[in-house]
Tab-separated table of N, CA and C in Angstrom:
chain	number	residue	atom	x	y	z
A	114	GLN	N	19.361	4.430	-0.286
A	114	GLN	CA	18.259	4.489	0.666
A	114	GLN	C	17.021	5.075	0.003
A	115	VAL	N	15.911	4.496	0.341
A	115	VAL	CA	14.619	4.995	-0.127
A	115	VAL	C	13.789	5.360	1.097
A	116	GLN	N	13.253	6.541	1.096
A	116	GLN	CA	12.326	6.950	2.140
A	116	GLN	C	10.913	6.910	1.561
A	117	LEU	N	10.020	6.312	2.324
A	117	LEU	CA	8.626	6.168	1.894
A	117	LEU	C	7.722	6.927	2.862
A	118	VAL	N	6.821	7.710	2.320
A	118	VAL	CA	5.884	8.466	3.149
A	118	VAL	C	4.472	8.216	2.646
A	119	GLU	N	3.641	7.664	3.516
A	119	GLU	CA	2.245	7.433	3.180
A	119	GLU	C	1.405	8.657	3.530
A	120	SER	N	0.351	8.853	2.758
A	120	SER	CA	-0.599	9.928	3.039
A	120	SER	C	-1.955	9.533	2.476
A	121	GLY	N	-2.962	10.306	2.838
A	121	GLY	CA	-4.289	10.071	2.302
A	121	GLY	C	-5.241	9.374	3.244
A	122	GLY	N	-4.736	8.950	4.391
A	122	GLY	CA	-5.616	8.323	5.352
A	122	GLY	C	-6.553	9.332	5.990
A	123	GLY	N	-7.493	8.822	6.764
A	123	GLY	CA	-8.436	9.695	7.442
A	123	GLY	C	-9.643	8.943	7.917
A	124	LEU	N	-10.676	9.692	8.248
A	124	LEU	CA	-11.933	9.125	8.731
A	124	LEU	C	-12.948	9.147	7.600
A	125	VAL	N	-13.582	8.017	7.355
A	125	VAL	CA	-14.569	7.916	6.290
A	125	VAL	C	-15.710	7.024	6.762
A	126	GLN	N	-16.894	7.274	6.246
A	126	GLN	CA	-18.027	6.419	6.602
A	126	GLN	C	-17.991	5.125	5.803
A	127	ALA	N	-18.607	4.112	6.353
A	127	ALA	CA	-18.704	2.836	5.656
A	127	ALA	C	-19.336	3.042	4.278
A	128	GLY	N	-18.755	2.378	3.293
A	128	GLY	CA	-19.200	2.537	1.920
A	128	GLY	C	-18.447	3.607	1.159
A	129	GLY	N	-17.674	4.389	1.876
A	129	GLY	CA	-16.921	5.461	1.249
A	129	GLY	C	-15.618	4.990	0.632
A	130	SER	N	-14.849	5.960	0.143
A	130	SER	CA	-13.599	5.661	-0.547
A	130	SER	C	-12.473	6.557	-0.035
A	131	LEU	N	-11.276	6.043	-0.153
A	131	LEU	CA	-10.070	6.813	0.118
A	131	LEU	C	-9.004	6.389	-0.884
A	132	ARG	N	-8.100	7.297	-1.187
A	132	ARG	CA	-6.941	6.939	-1.988
A	132	ARG	C	-5.686	7.258	-1.188
A	133	LEU	N	-4.929	6.226	-0.913
A	133	LEU	CA	-3.668	6.387	-0.207
A	133	LEU	C	-2.544	6.581	-1.209
A	134	SER	N	-1.558	7.361	-0.806
A	134	SER	CA	-0.376	7.573	-1.624
A	134	SER	C	0.861	7.139	-0.857
A	135	CYS	N	1.811	6.612	-1.574
A	135	CYS	CA	3.104	6.238	-1.013
A	135	CYS	C	4.150	6.951	-1.857
A	136	ALA	N	4.679	8.029	-1.315
A	136	ALA	CA	5.639	8.842	-2.042
A	136	ALA	C	7.054	8.455	-1.653
A	137	ALA	N	7.885	8.257	-2.639
A	137	ALA	CA	9.263	7.855	-2.395
A	137	ALA	C	10.204	9.021	-2.617
A	138	SER	N	11.276	9.023	-1.855
A	138	SER	CA	12.349	10.004	-2.038
A	138	SER	C	13.676	9.313	-1.778
A	139	GLY	N	14.733	9.944	-2.204
A	139	GLY	CA	16.064	9.376	-2.025
A	139	GLY	C	16.543	8.645	-3.263
A	140	ARG	N	15.688	7.808	-3.820
A	140	ARG	CA	15.984	7.099	-5.050
A	140	ARG	C	14.687	6.947	-5.839
A	141	THR	N	14.827	6.720	-7.120
A	141	THR	CA	13.635	6.501	-7.909
A	141	THR	C	12.973	5.192	-7.511
A	142	ILE	N	11.657	5.236	-7.425
A	142	ILE	CA	10.936	4.041	-7.022
A	142	ILE	C	10.674	3.134	-8.216
A	143	SER	N	11.063	3.583	-9.420
A	143	SER	CA	10.742	2.817	-10.620
A	143	SER	C	11.444	1.471	-10.686
A	144	THR	N	12.467	1.264	-9.875
A	144	THR	CA	13.163	-0.023	-9.844
A	144	THR	C	12.791	-0.855	-8.617
A	145	TYR	N	11.707	-0.483	-7.963
A	145	TYR	CA	11.235	-1.193	-6.780
A	145	TYR	C	9.811	-1.686	-6.982
A	146	ALA	N	9.580	-2.914	-6.584
A	146	ALA	CA	8.215	-3.379	-6.417
A	146	ALA	C	7.713	-2.852	-5.078
A	147	VAL	N	6.427	-2.611	-4.984
A	147	VAL	CA	5.877	-1.996	-3.780
A	147	VAL	C	4.666	-2.768	-3.293
A	148	GLY	N	4.586	-2.894	-1.998
A	148	GLY	CA	3.429	-3.540	-1.393
A	148	GLY	C	2.768	-2.633	-0.378
A	149	TRP	N	1.478	-2.885	-0.170
A	149	TRP	CA	0.739	-2.235	0.905
A	149	TRP	C	0.364	-3.281	1.939
A	150	PHE	N	0.466	-2.889	3.190
A	150	PHE	CA	0.095	-3.732	4.316
A	150	PHE	C	-0.778	-2.911	5.262
A	151	ARG	N	-1.433	-3.613	6.176
A	151	ARG	CA	-2.194	-2.897	7.192
A	151	ARG	C	-2.112	-3.634	8.508
A	152	GLN	N	-2.296	-2.880	9.571
A	152	GLN	CA	-2.299	-3.480	10.902
A	152	GLN	C	-3.374	-2.808	11.738
A	153	ALA	N	-4.321	-3.602	12.160
A	153	ALA	CA	-5.395	-3.127	13.022
A	153	ALA	C	-4.995	-3.318	14.482
A	154	PRO	N	-5.588	-2.564	15.384
A	154	PRO	CA	-5.249	-2.691	16.799
A	154	PRO	C	-5.423	-4.116	17.288
A	155	GLY	N	-4.397	-4.629	17.941
A	155	GLY	CA	-4.459	-5.964	18.505
A	155	GLY	C	-4.322	-7.082	17.503
A	156	LYS	N	-4.051	-6.745	16.245
A	156	LYS	CA	-3.918	-7.773	15.213
A	156	LYS	C	-2.548	-7.710	14.570
A	157	GLU	N	-2.196	-8.795	13.906
A	157	GLU	CA	-0.929	-8.821	13.202
A	157	GLU	C	-1.030	-8.043	11.882
A	158	ARG	N	0.100	-7.610	11.421
A	158	ARG	CA	0.142	-6.936	10.132
A	158	ARG	C	-0.250	-7.918	9.031
A	159	GLU	N	-1.065	-7.434	8.092
A	159	GLU	CA	-1.496	-8.306	7.011
A	159	GLU	C	-1.230	-7.660	5.658
A	160	PHE	N	-1.014	-8.506	4.686
A	160	PHE	CA	-0.775	-8.072	3.312
A	160	PHE	C	-2.069	-7.555	2.702
A	161	VAL	N	-1.940	-6.475	1.927
A	161	VAL	CA	-3.101	-5.894	1.249
A	161	VAL	C	-2.985	-6.061	-0.259
A	162	ALA	N	-1.905	-5.538	-0.830
A	162	ALA	CA	-1.744	-5.570	-2.288
A	162	ALA	C	-0.289	-5.295	-2.630
A	163	ALA	N	0.100	-5.658	-3.844
A	163	ALA	CA	1.462	-5.414	-4.299
A	163	ALA	C	1.457	-5.151	-5.791
A	164	ILE	N	2.508	-4.469	-6.233
A	164	ILE	CA	2.625	-4.133	-7.650
A	164	ILE	C	4.090	-4.226	-8.054
A	165	SER	N	4.336	-4.745	-9.246
A	165	SER	CA	5.696	-4.858	-9.754
A	165	SER	C	6.224	-3.490	-10.165
A	166	TRP	N	7.530	-3.428	-10.426
A	166	TRP	CA	8.093	-2.111	-10.707
A	166	TRP	C	7.564	-1.485	-12.005
A	167	SER	N	7.141	-2.291	-12.927
A	167	SER	CA	6.574	-1.760	-14.166
A	167	SER	C	5.086	-1.467	-14.039
A	168	GLY	N	4.477	-2.020	-13.006
A	168	GLY	CA	3.028	-1.919	-12.869
A	168	GLY	C	2.283	-2.993	-13.624
A	169	GLY	N	3.009	-3.857	-14.303
A	169	GLY	CA	2.365	-4.864	-15.128
A	169	GLY	C	1.780	-6.028	-14.344
A	170	ASP	N	2.273	-6.231	-13.156
A	170	ASP	CA	1.771	-7.329	-12.317
A	170	ASP	C	1.263	-6.774	-10.997
A	171	THR	N	0.121	-7.255	-10.576
A	171	THR	CA	-0.436	-6.870	-9.292
A	171	THR	C	-0.927	-8.106	-8.557
A	172	LEU	N	-1.043	-7.965	-7.255
A	172	LEU	CA	-1.493	-9.065	-6.404
A	172	LEU	C	-2.304	-8.462	-5.275
A	173	TYR	N	-3.405	-9.135	-4.933
A	173	TYR	CA	-4.273	-8.638	-3.865
A	173	TYR	C	-4.587	-9.747	-2.871
A	174	ALA	N	-4.771	-9.335	-1.644
A	174	ALA	CA	-5.337	-10.262	-0.667
A	174	ALA	C	-6.789	-10.527	-1.054
A	175	ASP	N	-7.257	-11.714	-0.796
A	175	ASP	CA	-8.598	-12.100	-1.238
A	175	ASP	C	-9.683	-11.142	-0.744
A	176	SER	N	-9.564	-10.678	0.465
A	176	SER	CA	-10.611	-9.833	1.033
A	176	SER	C	-10.636	-8.430	0.425
A	177	MET	N	-9.601	-8.066	-0.317
A	177	MET	CA	-9.524	-6.747	-0.930
A	177	MET	C	-9.844	-6.771	-2.422
A	178	LYS	N	-9.868	-7.953	-3.017
A	178	LYS	CA	-10.128	-8.032	-4.450
A	178	LYS	C	-11.473	-7.418	-4.793
A	179	GLY	N	-11.468	-6.595	-5.828
A	179	GLY	CA	-12.695	-5.943	-6.264
A	179	GLY	C	-12.992	-4.652	-5.541
A	180	ARG	N	-12.365	-4.417	-4.416
A	180	ARG	CA	-12.585	-3.174	-3.668
A	180	ARG	C	-11.375	-2.259	-3.703
A	181	TYR	N	-10.186	-2.849	-3.705
A	181	TYR	CA	-8.954	-2.075	-3.691
A	181	TYR	C	-8.260	-2.174	-5.049
A	182	THR	N	-7.586	-1.090	-5.421
A	182	THR	CA	-6.791	-1.088	-6.640
A	182	THR	C	-5.444	-0.435	-6.363
A	183	ILE	N	-4.383	-1.164	-6.656
A	183	ILE	CA	-3.044	-0.618	-6.505
A	183	ILE	C	-2.556	-0.155	-7.869
A	184	SER	N	-1.877	0.981	-7.883
A	184	SER	CA	-1.348	1.519	-9.130
A	184	SER	C	-0.098	2.321	-8.810
A	185	ARG	N	0.599	2.733	-9.844
A	185	ARG	CA	1.806	3.509	-9.620
A	185	ARG	C	2.008	4.504	-10.744
A	186	ASP	N	2.680	5.597	-10.401
A	186	ASP	CA	3.090	6.606	-11.365
A	186	ASP	C	4.578	6.826	-11.124
A	187	ASN	N	5.391	6.138	-11.889
A	187	ASN	CA	6.833	6.217	-11.645
A	187	ASN	C	7.379	7.616	-11.926
A	188	ALA	N	6.730	8.359	-12.808
A	188	ALA	CA	7.169	9.726	-13.075
A	188	ALA	C	6.997	10.611	-11.844
A	189	LYS	N	6.018	10.269	-11.014
A	189	LYS	CA	5.780	11.013	-9.769
A	189	LYS	C	6.389	10.313	-8.567
A	190	ASN	N	7.066	9.190	-8.825
A	190	ASN	CA	7.704	8.447	-7.728
A	190	ASN	C	6.701	8.070	-6.646
A	191	THR	N	5.514	7.676	-7.074
A	191	THR	CA	4.426	7.439	-6.122
A	191	THR	C	3.646	6.191	-6.495
A	192	VAL	N	3.236	5.472	-5.470
A	192	VAL	CA	2.351	4.318	-5.614
A	192	VAL	C	1.060	4.633	-4.870
A	193	TYR	N	-0.050	4.199	-5.435
A	193	TYR	CA	-1.356	4.521	-4.870
A	193	TYR	C	-2.107	3.263	-4.457
A	194	LEU	N	-3.026	3.456	-3.533
A	194	LEU	CA	-3.963	2.398	-3.165
A	194	LEU	C	-5.344	3.034	-3.110
A	195	GLN	N	-6.154	2.733	-4.114
A	195	GLN	CA	-7.535	3.206	-4.143
A	195	GLN	C	-8.393	2.204	-3.394
A	196	MET	N	-9.105	2.687	-2.403
A	196	MET	CA	-9.930	1.820	-1.564
A	196	MET	C	-11.382	2.259	-1.672
A	197	ASN	N	-12.219	1.358	-2.152
A	197	ASN	CA	-13.643	1.638	-2.319
A	197	ASN	C	-14.471	0.705	-1.441
A	198	SER	N	-15.723	1.073	-1.264
A	198	SER	CA	-16.651	0.257	-0.476
A	198	SER	C	-16.048	-0.120	0.867
A	199	LEU	N	-15.528	0.870	1.540
A	199	LEU	CA	-14.827	0.607	2.790
A	199	LEU	C	-15.768	0.115	3.875
A	200	LYS	N	-15.237	-0.745	4.718
A	200	LYS	CA	-15.978	-1.355	5.806
A	200	LYS	C	-15.297	-1.005	7.128
A	201	PRO	N	-16.028	-1.036	8.216
A	201	PRO	CA	-15.390	-0.767	9.515
A	201	PRO	C	-14.188	-1.675	9.784
A	202	GLU	N	-14.234	-2.891	9.306
A	202	GLU	CA	-13.111	-3.809	9.526
A	202	GLU	C	-11.878	-3.454	8.700
A	203	ASP	N	-11.987	-2.474	7.824
A	203	ASP	CA	-10.811	-1.980	7.105
A	203	ASP	C	-10.015	-0.976	7.929
A	204	THR	N	-10.541	-0.614	9.077
A	204	THR	CA	-9.843	0.320	9.951
A	204	THR	C	-8.501	-0.259	10.380
A	205	ALA	N	-7.448	0.499	10.131
A	205	ALA	CA	-6.088	0.034	10.422
A	205	ALA	C	-5.101	1.141	10.068
A	206	VAL	N	-3.865	0.923	10.462
A	206	VAL	CA	-2.768	1.729	9.946
A	206	VAL	C	-2.262	1.030	8.692
A	207	TYR	N	-2.163	1.793	7.621
A	207	TYR	CA	-1.736	1.250	6.340
A	207	TYR	C	-0.302	1.676	6.058
A	208	TYR	N	0.492	0.701	5.657
A	208	TYR	CA	1.909	0.913	5.392
A	208	TYR	C	2.242	0.538	3.951
A	209	CYS	N	3.179	1.260	3.365
A	209	CYS	CA	3.740	0.804	2.098
A	209	CYS	C	5.187	0.370	2.340
A	210	ALA	N	5.645	-0.499	1.472
A	210	ALA	CA	6.990	-1.040	1.594
A	210	ALA	C	7.538	-1.308	0.200
A	211	ALA	N	8.860	-1.237	0.056
A	211	ALA	CA	9.485	-1.386	-1.251
A	211	ALA	C	10.525	-2.493	-1.239
A	212	ASP	N	10.562	-3.215	-2.360
A	212	ASP	CA	11.490	-4.319	-2.557
A	212	ASP	C	12.195	-4.089	-3.886
A	213	TYR	N	13.515	-4.004	-3.866
A	213	TYR	CA	14.259	-3.707	-5.089
A	213	TYR	C	14.178	-4.882	-6.065
A	214	GLY	N	13.886	-4.554	-7.327
A	214	GLY	CA	13.929	-5.575	-8.361
A	214	GLY	C	12.617	-5.748	-9.099
A	215	PRO	N	12.669	-6.478	-10.213
A	215	PRO	CA	11.464	-6.712	-11.019
A	215	PRO	C	10.548	-7.732	-10.372
A	216	GLY	N	9.401	-7.913	-11.000
A	216	GLY	CA	8.464	-8.886	-10.475
A	216	GLY	C	7.745	-8.360	-9.254
A	217	LEU	N	6.944	-9.195	-8.659
A	217	LEU	CA	6.234	-8.824	-7.442
A	217	LEU	C	7.200	-8.871	-6.255
A	218	PRO	N	6.934	-8.095	-5.237
A	218	PRO	CA	7.866	-8.030	-4.105
A	218	PRO	C	7.923	-9.335	-3.332
A	219	ASN	N	9.075	-9.541	-2.718
A	219	ASN	CA	9.307	-10.759	-1.954
A	219	ASN	C	9.724	-10.395	-0.533
A	220	GLU	N	10.879	-9.827	-0.402
A	220	GLU	CA	11.353	-9.348	0.895
A	220	GLU	C	11.526	-7.834	0.784
A	221	TYR	N	10.931	-7.151	1.738
A	221	TYR	CA	10.867	-5.700	1.653
A	221	TYR	C	12.072	-5.054	2.331
A	222	ASP	N	12.653	-4.104	1.605
A	222	ASP	CA	13.855	-3.442	2.101
A	222	ASP	C	13.529	-2.175	2.880
A	223	TYR	N	12.463	-1.496	2.494
A	223	TYR	CA	12.138	-0.206	3.090
A	223	TYR	C	10.658	-0.147	3.434
A	224	TRP	N	10.372	0.539	4.539
A	224	TRP	CA	8.997	0.689	5.017
A	224	TRP	C	8.709	2.150	5.336
A	225	GLY	N	7.450	2.525	5.118
A	225	GLY	CA	7.007	3.837	5.539
A	225	GLY	C	6.517	3.804	6.981
A	226	GLN	N	6.093	4.956	7.473
A	226	GLN	CA	5.656	5.093	8.865
A	226	GLN	C	4.171	4.796	9.039
A	227	GLY	N	3.437	4.754	7.959
A	227	GLY	CA	2.032	4.395	8.037
A	227	GLY	C	1.093	5.593	8.045
A	228	THR	N	-0.140	5.338	7.631
A	228	THR	CA	-1.192	6.344	7.668
A	228	THR	C	-2.457	5.671	8.213
A	229	GLN	N	-3.148	6.361	9.090
A	229	GLN	CA	-4.315	5.793	9.758
A	229	GLN	C	-5.551	5.921	8.874
A	230	VAL	N	-6.253	4.814	8.746
A	230	VAL	CA	-7.553	4.788	8.069
A	230	VAL	C	-8.583	4.325	9.082
A	231	THR	N	-9.612	5.128	9.261
A	231	THR	CA	-10.686	4.786	10.187
A	231	THR	C	-12.010	4.833	9.442
A	232	VAL	N	-12.730	3.725	9.488
A	232	VAL	CA	-14.019	3.622	8.807
A	232	VAL	C	-15.109	3.503	9.858
A	233	SER	N	-16.004	4.466	9.856
A	233	SER	CA	-17.083	4.465	10.846
A	233	SER	C	-18.315	3.762	10.282
A	234	SER	N	-19.057	3.145	11.169
A	234	SER	CA	-20.257	2.408	10.742
A	234	SER	C	-21.486	3.302	10.730
């Protein structure tokens, strides 16, 4: 079992930045690919970014390219999501999820509880 805990969310003005963390416990996250998702009120959950277990491969949703950066520190058992140039439409609950195995994630085995990001205009 892997437990995932997101942190780093909060209230930020448009144009600002936040760095989210996804900390794993229970097992090492170094053998899991990890993805970030978000869900805004009244909307479906959407994919944000993903990273392979080595960190060598990353994938982003088109609307996040150039603004968001996913990274990982396997020694700290943590995956990060750096978010820059934030917009009010980025307001959502952000979740991380883990998929066992190499390569980019496919089907996620574990999910965190989410962290709220609110961007004011």
